[in-house]
Short mmCIF file of C-alpha atoms in Angstrom, two decimals:
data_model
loop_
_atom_site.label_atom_id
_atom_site.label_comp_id
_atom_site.label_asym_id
_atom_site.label_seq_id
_atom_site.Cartn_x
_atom_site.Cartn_y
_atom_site.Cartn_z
CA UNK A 1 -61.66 -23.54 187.21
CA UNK A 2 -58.86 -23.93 184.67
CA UNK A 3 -59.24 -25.64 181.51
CA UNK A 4 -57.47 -26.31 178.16
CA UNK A 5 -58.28 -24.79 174.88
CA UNK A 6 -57.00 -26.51 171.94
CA UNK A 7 -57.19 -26.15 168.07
CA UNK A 8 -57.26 -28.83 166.48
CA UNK A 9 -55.55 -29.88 163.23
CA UNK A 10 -51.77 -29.56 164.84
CA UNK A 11 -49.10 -31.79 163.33
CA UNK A 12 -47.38 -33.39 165.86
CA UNK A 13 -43.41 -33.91 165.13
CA UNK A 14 -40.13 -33.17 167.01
CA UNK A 15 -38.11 -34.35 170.06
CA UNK A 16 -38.49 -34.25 173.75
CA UNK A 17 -37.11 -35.61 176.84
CA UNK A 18 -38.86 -37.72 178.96
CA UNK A 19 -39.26 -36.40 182.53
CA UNK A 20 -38.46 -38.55 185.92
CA UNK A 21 -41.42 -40.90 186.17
CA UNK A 22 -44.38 -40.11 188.70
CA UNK A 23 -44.81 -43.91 189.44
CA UNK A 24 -41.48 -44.03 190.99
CA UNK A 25 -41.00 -40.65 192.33
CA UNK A 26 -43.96 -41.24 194.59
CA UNK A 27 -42.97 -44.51 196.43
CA UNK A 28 -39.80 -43.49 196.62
CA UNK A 29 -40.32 -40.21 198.12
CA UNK A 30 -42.45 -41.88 200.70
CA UNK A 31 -39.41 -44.86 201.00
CA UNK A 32 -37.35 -42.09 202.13
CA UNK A 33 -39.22 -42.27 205.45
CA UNK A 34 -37.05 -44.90 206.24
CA UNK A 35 -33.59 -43.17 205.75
CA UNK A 36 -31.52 -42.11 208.16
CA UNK A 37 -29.57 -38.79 207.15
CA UNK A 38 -30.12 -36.00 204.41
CA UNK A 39 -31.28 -37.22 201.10
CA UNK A 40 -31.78 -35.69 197.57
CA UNK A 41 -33.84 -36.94 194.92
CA UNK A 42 -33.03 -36.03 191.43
CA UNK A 43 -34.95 -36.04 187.97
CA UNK A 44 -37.91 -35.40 189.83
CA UNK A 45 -40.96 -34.49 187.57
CA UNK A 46 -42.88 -31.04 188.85
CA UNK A 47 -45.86 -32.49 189.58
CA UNK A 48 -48.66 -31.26 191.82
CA UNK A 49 -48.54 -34.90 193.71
CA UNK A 50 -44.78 -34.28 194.62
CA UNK A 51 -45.88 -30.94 195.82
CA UNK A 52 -48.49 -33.02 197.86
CA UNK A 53 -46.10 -35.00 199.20
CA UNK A 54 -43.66 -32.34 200.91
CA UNK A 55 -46.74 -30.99 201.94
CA UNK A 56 -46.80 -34.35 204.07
CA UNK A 57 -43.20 -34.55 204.94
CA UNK A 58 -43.34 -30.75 206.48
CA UNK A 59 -46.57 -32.44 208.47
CA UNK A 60 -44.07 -34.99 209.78
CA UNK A 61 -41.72 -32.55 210.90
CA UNK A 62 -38.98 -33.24 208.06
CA UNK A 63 -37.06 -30.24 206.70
CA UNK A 64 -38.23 -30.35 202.60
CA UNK A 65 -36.38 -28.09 200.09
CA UNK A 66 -38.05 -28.70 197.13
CA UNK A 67 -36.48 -27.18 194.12
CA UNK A 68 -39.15 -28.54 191.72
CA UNK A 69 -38.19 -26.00 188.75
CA UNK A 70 -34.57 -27.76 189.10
CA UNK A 71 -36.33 -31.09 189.20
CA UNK A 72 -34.92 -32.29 193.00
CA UNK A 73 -35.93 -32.45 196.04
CA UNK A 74 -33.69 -31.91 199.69
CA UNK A 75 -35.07 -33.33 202.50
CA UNK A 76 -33.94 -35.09 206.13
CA UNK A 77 -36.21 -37.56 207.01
CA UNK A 78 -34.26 -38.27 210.62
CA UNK A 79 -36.42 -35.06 212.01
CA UNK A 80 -39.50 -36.76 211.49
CA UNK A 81 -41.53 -36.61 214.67
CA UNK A 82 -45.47 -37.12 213.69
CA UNK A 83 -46.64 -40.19 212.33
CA UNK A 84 -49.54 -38.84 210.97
CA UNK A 85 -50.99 -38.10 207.45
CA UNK A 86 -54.39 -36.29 208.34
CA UNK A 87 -57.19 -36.31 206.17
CA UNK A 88 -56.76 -32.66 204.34
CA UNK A 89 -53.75 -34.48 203.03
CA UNK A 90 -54.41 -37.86 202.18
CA UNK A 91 -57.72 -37.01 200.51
CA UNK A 92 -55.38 -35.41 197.45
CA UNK A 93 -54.01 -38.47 196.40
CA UNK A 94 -53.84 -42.27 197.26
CA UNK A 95 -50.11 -42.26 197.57
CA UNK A 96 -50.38 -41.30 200.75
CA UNK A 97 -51.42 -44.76 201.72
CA UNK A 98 -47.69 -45.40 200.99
CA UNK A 99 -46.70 -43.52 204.34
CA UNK A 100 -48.41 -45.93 206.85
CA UNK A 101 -45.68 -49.00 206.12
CA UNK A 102 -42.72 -47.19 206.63
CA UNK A 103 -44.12 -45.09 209.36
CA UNK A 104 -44.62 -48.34 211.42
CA UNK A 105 -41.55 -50.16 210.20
CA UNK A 106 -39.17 -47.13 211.58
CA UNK A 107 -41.08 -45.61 214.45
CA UNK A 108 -43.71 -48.41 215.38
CA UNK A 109 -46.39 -46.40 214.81
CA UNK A 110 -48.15 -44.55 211.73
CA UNK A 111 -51.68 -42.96 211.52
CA UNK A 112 -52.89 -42.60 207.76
CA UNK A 113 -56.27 -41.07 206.73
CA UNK A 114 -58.02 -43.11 204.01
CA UNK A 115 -56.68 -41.45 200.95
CA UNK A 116 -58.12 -40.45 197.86
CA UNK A 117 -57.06 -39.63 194.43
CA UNK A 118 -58.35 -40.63 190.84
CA UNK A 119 -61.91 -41.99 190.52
CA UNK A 120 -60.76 -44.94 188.24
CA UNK A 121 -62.81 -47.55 190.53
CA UNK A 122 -61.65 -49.38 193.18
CA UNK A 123 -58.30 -49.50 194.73
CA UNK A 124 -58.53 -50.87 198.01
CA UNK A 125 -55.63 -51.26 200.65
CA UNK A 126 -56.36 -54.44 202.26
CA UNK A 127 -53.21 -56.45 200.46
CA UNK A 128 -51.56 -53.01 201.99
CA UNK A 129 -52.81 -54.33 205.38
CA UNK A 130 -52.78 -57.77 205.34
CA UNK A 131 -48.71 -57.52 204.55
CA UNK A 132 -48.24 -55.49 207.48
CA UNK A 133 -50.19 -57.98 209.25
CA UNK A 134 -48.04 -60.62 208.15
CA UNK A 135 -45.23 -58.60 209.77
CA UNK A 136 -46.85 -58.33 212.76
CA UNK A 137 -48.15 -55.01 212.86
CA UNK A 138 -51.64 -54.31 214.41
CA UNK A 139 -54.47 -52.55 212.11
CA UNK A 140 -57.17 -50.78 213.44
CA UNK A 141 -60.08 -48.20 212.12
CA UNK A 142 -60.76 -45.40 213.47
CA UNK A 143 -62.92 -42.74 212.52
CA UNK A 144 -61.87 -43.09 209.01
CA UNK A 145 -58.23 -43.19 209.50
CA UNK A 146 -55.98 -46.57 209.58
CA UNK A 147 -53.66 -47.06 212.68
CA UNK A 148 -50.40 -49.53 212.20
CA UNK A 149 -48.38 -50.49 215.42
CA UNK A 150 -45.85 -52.20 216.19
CA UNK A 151 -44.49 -51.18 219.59
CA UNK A 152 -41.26 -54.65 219.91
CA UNK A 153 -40.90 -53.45 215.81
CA UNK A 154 -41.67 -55.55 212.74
CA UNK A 155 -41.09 -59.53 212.41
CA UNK A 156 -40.23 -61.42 209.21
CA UNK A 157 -42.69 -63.59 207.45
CA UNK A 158 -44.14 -65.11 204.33
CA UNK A 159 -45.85 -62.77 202.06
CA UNK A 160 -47.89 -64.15 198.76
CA UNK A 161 -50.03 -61.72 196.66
CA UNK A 162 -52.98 -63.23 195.29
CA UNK A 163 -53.11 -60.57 192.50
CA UNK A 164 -49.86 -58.61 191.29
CA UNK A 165 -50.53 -55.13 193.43
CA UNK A 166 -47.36 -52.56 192.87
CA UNK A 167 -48.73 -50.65 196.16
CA UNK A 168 -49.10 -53.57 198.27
CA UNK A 169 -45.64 -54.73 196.66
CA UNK A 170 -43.97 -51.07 197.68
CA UNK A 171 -45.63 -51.12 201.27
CA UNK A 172 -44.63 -54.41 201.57
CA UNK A 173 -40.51 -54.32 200.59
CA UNK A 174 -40.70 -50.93 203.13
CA UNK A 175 -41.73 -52.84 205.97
CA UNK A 176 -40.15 -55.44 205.36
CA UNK A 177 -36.41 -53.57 205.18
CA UNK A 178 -36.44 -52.90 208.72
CA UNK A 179 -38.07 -55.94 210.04
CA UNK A 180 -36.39 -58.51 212.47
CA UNK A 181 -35.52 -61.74 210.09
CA UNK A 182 -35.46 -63.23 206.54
CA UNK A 183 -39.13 -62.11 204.12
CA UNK A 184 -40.23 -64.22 201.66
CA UNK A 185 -42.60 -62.10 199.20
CA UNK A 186 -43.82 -64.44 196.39
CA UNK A 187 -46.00 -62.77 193.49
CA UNK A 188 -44.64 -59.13 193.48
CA UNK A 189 -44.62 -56.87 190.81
CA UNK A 190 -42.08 -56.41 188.73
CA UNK A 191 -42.70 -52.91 187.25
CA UNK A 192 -39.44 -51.06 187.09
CA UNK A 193 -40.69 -48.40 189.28
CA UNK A 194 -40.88 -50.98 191.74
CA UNK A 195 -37.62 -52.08 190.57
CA UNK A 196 -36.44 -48.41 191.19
CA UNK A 197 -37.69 -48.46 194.62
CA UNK A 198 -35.99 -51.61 195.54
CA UNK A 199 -32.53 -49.97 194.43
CA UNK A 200 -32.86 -46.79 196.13
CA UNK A 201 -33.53 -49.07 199.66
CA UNK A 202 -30.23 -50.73 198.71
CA UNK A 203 -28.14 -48.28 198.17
CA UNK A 204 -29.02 -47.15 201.51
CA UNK A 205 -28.27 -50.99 203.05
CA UNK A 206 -31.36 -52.54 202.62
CA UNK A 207 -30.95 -56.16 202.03
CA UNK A 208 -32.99 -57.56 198.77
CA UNK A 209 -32.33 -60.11 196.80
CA UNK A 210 -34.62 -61.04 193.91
CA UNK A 211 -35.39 -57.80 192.07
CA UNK A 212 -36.87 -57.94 189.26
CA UNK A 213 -38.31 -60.57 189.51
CA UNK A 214 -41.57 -62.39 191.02
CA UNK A 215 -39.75 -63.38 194.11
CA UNK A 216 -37.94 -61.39 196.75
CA UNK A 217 -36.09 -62.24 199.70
CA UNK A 218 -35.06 -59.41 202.57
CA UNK A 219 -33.13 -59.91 205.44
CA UNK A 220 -34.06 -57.11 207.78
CA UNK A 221 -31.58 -54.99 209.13
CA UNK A 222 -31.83 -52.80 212.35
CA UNK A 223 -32.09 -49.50 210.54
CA UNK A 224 -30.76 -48.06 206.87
CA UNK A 225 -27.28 -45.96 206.57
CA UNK A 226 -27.82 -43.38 204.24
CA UNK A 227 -24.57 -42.57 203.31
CA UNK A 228 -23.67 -38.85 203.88
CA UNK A 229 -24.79 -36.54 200.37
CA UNK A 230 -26.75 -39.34 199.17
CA UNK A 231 -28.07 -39.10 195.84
CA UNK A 232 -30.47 -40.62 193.77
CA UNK A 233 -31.83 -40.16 190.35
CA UNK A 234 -35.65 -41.21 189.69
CA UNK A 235 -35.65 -43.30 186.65
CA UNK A 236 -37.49 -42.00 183.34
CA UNK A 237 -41.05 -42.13 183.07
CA UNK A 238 -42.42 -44.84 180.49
CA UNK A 239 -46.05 -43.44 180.49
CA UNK A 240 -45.21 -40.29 179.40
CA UNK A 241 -42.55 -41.55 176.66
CA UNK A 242 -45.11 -44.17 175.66
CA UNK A 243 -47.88 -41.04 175.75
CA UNK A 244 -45.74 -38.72 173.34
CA UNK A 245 -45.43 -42.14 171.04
CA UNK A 246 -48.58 -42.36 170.51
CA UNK A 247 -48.89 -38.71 169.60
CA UNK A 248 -46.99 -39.71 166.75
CA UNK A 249 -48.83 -42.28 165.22
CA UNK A 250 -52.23 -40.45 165.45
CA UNK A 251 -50.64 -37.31 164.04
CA UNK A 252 -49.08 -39.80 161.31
CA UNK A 253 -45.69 -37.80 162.24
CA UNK A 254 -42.71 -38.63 163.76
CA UNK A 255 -41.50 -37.69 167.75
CA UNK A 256 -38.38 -38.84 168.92
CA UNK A 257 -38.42 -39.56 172.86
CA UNK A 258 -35.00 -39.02 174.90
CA UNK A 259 -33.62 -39.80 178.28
CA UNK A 260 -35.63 -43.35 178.01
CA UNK A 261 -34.67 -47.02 179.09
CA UNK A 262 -36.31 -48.40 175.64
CA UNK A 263 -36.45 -51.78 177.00
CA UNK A 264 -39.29 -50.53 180.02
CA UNK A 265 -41.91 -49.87 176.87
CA UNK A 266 -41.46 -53.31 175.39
CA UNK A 267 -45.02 -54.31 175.52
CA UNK A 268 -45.90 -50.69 174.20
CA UNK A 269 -43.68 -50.92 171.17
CA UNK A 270 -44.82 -53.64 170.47
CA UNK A 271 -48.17 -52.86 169.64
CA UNK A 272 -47.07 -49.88 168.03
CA UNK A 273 -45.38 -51.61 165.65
CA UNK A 274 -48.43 -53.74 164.68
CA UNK A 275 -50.17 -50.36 164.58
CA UNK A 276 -48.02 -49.84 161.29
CA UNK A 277 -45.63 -47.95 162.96
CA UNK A 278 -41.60 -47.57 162.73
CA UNK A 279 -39.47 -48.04 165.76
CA UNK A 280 -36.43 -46.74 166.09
CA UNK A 281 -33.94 -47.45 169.11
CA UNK A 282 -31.00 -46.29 170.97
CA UNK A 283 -29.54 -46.96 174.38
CA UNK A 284 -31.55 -44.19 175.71
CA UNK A 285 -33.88 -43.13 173.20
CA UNK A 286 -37.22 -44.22 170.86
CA UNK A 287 -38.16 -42.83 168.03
CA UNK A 288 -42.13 -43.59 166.65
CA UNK A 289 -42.29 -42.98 162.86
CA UNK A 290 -46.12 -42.85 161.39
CA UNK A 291 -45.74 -40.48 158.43
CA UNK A 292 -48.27 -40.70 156.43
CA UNK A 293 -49.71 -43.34 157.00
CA UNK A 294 -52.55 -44.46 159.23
CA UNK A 295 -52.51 -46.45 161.77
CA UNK A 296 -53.91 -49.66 162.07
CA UNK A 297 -56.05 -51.20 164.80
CA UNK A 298 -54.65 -53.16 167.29
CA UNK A 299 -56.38 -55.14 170.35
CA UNK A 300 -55.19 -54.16 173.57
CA UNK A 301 -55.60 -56.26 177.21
CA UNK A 302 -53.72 -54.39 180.11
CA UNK A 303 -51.81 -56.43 182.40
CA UNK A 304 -49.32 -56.29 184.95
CA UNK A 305 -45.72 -55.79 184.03
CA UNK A 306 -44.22 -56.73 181.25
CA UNK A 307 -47.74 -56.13 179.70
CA UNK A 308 -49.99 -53.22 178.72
CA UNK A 309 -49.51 -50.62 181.36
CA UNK A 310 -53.22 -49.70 182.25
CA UNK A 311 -51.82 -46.09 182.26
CA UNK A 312 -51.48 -46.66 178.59
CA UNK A 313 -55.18 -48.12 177.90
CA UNK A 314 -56.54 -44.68 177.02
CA UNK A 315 -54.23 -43.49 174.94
CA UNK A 316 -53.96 -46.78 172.77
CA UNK A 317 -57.75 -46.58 173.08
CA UNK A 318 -57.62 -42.71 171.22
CA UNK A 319 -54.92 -44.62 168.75
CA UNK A 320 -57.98 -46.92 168.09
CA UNK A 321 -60.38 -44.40 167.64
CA UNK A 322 -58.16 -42.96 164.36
CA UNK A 323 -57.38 -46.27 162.99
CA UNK A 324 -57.99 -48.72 160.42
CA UNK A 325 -60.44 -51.31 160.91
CA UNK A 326 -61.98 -52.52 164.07
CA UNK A 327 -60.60 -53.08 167.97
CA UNK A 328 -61.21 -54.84 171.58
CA UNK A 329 -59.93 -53.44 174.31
CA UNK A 330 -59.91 -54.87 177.22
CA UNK A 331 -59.31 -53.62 180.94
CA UNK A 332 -58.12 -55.80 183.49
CA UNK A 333 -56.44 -53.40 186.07
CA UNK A 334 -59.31 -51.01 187.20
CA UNK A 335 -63.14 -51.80 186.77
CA UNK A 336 -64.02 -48.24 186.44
CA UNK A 337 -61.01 -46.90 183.69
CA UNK A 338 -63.44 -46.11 180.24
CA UNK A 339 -64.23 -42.79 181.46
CA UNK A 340 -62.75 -41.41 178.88
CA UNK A 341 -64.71 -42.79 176.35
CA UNK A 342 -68.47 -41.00 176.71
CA UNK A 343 -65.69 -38.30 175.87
CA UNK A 344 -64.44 -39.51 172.37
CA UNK A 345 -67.58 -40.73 171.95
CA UNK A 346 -68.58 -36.49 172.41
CA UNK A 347 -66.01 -36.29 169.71
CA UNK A 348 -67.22 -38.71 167.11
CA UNK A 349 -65.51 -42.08 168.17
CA UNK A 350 -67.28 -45.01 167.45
CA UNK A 351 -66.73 -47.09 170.47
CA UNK A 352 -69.41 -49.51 172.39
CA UNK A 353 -68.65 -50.43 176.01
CA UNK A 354 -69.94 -53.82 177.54
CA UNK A 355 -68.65 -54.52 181.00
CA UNK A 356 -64.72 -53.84 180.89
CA UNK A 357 -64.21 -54.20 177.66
CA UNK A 358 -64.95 -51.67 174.72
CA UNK A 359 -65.11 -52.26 170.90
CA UNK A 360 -63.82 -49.79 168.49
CA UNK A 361 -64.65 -48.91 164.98
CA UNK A 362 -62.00 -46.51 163.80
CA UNK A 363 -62.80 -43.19 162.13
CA UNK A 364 -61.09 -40.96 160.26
CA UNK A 365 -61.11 -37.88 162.07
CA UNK A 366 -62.68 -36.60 165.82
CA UNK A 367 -64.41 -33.11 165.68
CA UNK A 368 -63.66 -30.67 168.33
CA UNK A 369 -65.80 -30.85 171.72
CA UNK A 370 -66.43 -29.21 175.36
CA UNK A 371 -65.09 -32.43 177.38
CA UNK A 372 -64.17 -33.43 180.52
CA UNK A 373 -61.11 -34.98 182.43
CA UNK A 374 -61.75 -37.39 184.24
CA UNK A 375 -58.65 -38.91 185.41
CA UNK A 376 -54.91 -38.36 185.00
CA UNK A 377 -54.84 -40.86 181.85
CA UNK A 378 -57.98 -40.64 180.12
CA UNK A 379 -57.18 -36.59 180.51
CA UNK A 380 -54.07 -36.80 178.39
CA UNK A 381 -55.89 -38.89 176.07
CA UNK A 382 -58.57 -35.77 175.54
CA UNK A 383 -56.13 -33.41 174.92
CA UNK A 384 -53.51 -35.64 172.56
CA UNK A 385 -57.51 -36.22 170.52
CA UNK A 386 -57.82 -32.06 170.58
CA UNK A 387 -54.94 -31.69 169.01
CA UNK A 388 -55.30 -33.88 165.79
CA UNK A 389 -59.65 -33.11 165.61
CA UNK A 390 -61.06 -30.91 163.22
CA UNK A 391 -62.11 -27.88 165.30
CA UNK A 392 -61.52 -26.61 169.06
CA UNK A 393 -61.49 -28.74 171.87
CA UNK A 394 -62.49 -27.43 175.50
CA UNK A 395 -61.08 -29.74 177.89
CA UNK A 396 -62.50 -29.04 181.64
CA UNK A 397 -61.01 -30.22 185.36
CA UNK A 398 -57.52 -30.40 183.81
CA UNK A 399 -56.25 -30.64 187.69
CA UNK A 400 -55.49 -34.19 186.02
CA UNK A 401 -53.23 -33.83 184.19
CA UNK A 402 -51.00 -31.39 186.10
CA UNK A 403 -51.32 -34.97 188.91
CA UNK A 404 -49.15 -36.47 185.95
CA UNK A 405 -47.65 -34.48 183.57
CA UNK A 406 -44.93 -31.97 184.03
CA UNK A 407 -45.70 -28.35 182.43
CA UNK A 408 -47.69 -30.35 179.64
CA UNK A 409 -48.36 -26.78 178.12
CA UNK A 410 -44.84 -25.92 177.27
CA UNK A 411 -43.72 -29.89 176.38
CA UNK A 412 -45.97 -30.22 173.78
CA UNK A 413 -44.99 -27.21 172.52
CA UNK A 414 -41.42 -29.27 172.15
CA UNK A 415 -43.42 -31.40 169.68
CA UNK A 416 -45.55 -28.58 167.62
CA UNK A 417 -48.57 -28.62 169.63
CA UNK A 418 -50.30 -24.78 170.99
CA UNK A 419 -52.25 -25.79 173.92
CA UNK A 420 -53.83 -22.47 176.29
CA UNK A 421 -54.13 -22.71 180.00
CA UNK A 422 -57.44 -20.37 180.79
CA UNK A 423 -59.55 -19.40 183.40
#
């Protein structure tokens, strides 16, 4: 099995532009089901997941031309002709959960094996479900796959979240596109990826009004006109901007981040700039500047958009690790997201875990370690934490990261950091 070797003691410094981001790439892709004509997808990241996912669209019968080292993807969704997602394929990732509502909005019928993914706790699909049920769809089990029908098509109706869900919130605004009537979804997230995927449905004649914000209204329409050479461009990815930030300010360096909507990382820049750090902006760029100096502690909560991505918890909770003086931080998102830590804690960190929170005594320097990914966040955290420990860092199961992060071998080289792919 592959795995990263790193020596440690690297400064970290330099530029780099921010890839398309996975967290919209994904719905969208899957959105696409609903299109009616050729479509291409541009600044999309090369990510095993998207790789995944034309896997799925060649198992619906869709021609894919995936030109991944070009970052886009050609595809025609109107040759789809099987509605299912069988389990070899949905046990890769839980994206493919994303198939089943606009399977059933477009064709009345989708079949979706229970899907797997990250083992960051519990993600269940039940607000998935009970939307679609709220639409008038059917639900049934069956021998571990979920069934959706729909054979007079989708109705409108009332939708509230009782928690902020950006899946349920996606699989929601699909089904909803095509169904007979006015929506009402009240609670929704507001994450621009989500954002993202409400545009793309528009500029194919989707009707949505509302986005951006907690409330959405959509008047269904019969089916979507995807203009003829339609185009869209995936918008930058946050996590990995807000990833390579925090590079910086345990390195005590400087990294510039391009091709970035500064305003999607409020929350993040935020607490880097109570970490001691200086933050630099332009209309499509951020620049983190730590040199020399360490940075200081901050307490983090995730939250829902506008607040702490929980895709940023483990690299804020490395930033802790380094820092001055003493931090809480506090997951809200996933119950089972500190697997990371028994990891720093392999490489010296000072960290005590009670229930979903963790308390942080920062240290002055990690040692190199044999560790272990365990996720596609806490892995990038493990390898950022190679780079600046005294020593060589072994980093196993890296199949992670390559879920996440595009080529992460020869972009931190962009930003003075030798990591080796091995055997």
């Amino acid at each position: 099995m592959q795995h990263f070797i790193i020596n440690g003691g690297q400064k970290i410094a330099g530029e780099i532009k921010i890839v398309g981001a996975k967290n919209a790439a994904l719905p969208i892709f899957f959105a696409a089901i609903l299109g009616s004509s050729d479509i291409e997808l541009t600044n999309i990241p090369n990510l095993t997941d998207i790789k995944y996912t034309c896997d799925i669209f060649t198992n619906f019968g869709a021609k894919v031309l995936p030109e991944l080292e070009n970052n886009r993807i050609n595809f025609k969704p109107q040759f789809i002709n099987n509605f299912t997602v069988p389990y070899e394929l949905a046990s890769k990732m839980r994206a493919s959960i994303w198939a089943l509502a606009p399977l059933v909005a477009k064709f009345g019928y989708a079949k979706v094996s229970l899907p797997g993914g990250c083992s960051i706790g519990s993600r269940p699909i039940d607000m998935h479900l009970e939307a679609l049920k709220k639409l008038g769809a059917k639900i049934e089990f069956s021998e571990g796959y979920v069934i959706a029908t729909a054979e007079e098509g989708l109705k409108a109706g009332n939708i509230f979240f009782d928690k902020v869900s950006v899946g349920a919130t996606v699989s929601a605004v699909c089904a909803a596109v095509l169904a007979d009537g006015v929506t009402h979804m009240e609670n929704v997230a507001t994450e621009p990826e989500v954002v993202d995927v409400c545009n793309f449905l528009v500029a194919q004649g989707a009707q949505i009004e509302g986005i951006g914000t907690k409330v959405l209204k959509i008047t269904g329409v019969k089916s979507l006109n995807t203009p003829e050479n339609f185009t869209y461009e995936i918008i930058p990815d946050r996590i990995e901007c807000g990833t390579y930030l925090v590079a910086a300010a345990i390195a005590r360096s400087k990294v510039t981040c391009t091709n970035i909507n500064p305003h999607h990382l409020d929350a993040t820049l935020a607490k880097l700039e109570e970490a001691g750090a200086k933050i630099t902006l332009t209309d499509n760029s951020v620049t983190c500047d730590m040199e020399g100096r360490r940075p200081k502690a901050v307490n983090i909560i995730t939250a829902p958009y506008p607040g702490v991505a929980t895709d940023m918890q483990a690299q804020f909770t490395l930033l802790n690790t380094l820092a001055e003086g003493t931090s809480v931080v506090t997951e809200t998102i996933f119950e089972n997201r500190f697997m990371h830590v028994p990891e720093l804690q392999r490489m010296g960190a000072n960290i005590t875990q009670n229930g979903n929170t963790i308390y942080i005594q920062g240290i002055e320097q990690l040692s190199g370690a044999h560790v272990k990914a365990t996720d596609l966040r806490a892995s990038i955290s493990l390898v950022l934490a190679g780079c600046v420990a005294k020593g060589t860092t072994h980093v196993d199961e890296i199949y992670h990261i390559d879920r996440g992060y595009e080529s992460i071998e020869d972009r931190m080289k962009l930003i003075g950091c030798t990591i080796v792919r091995a055997e």
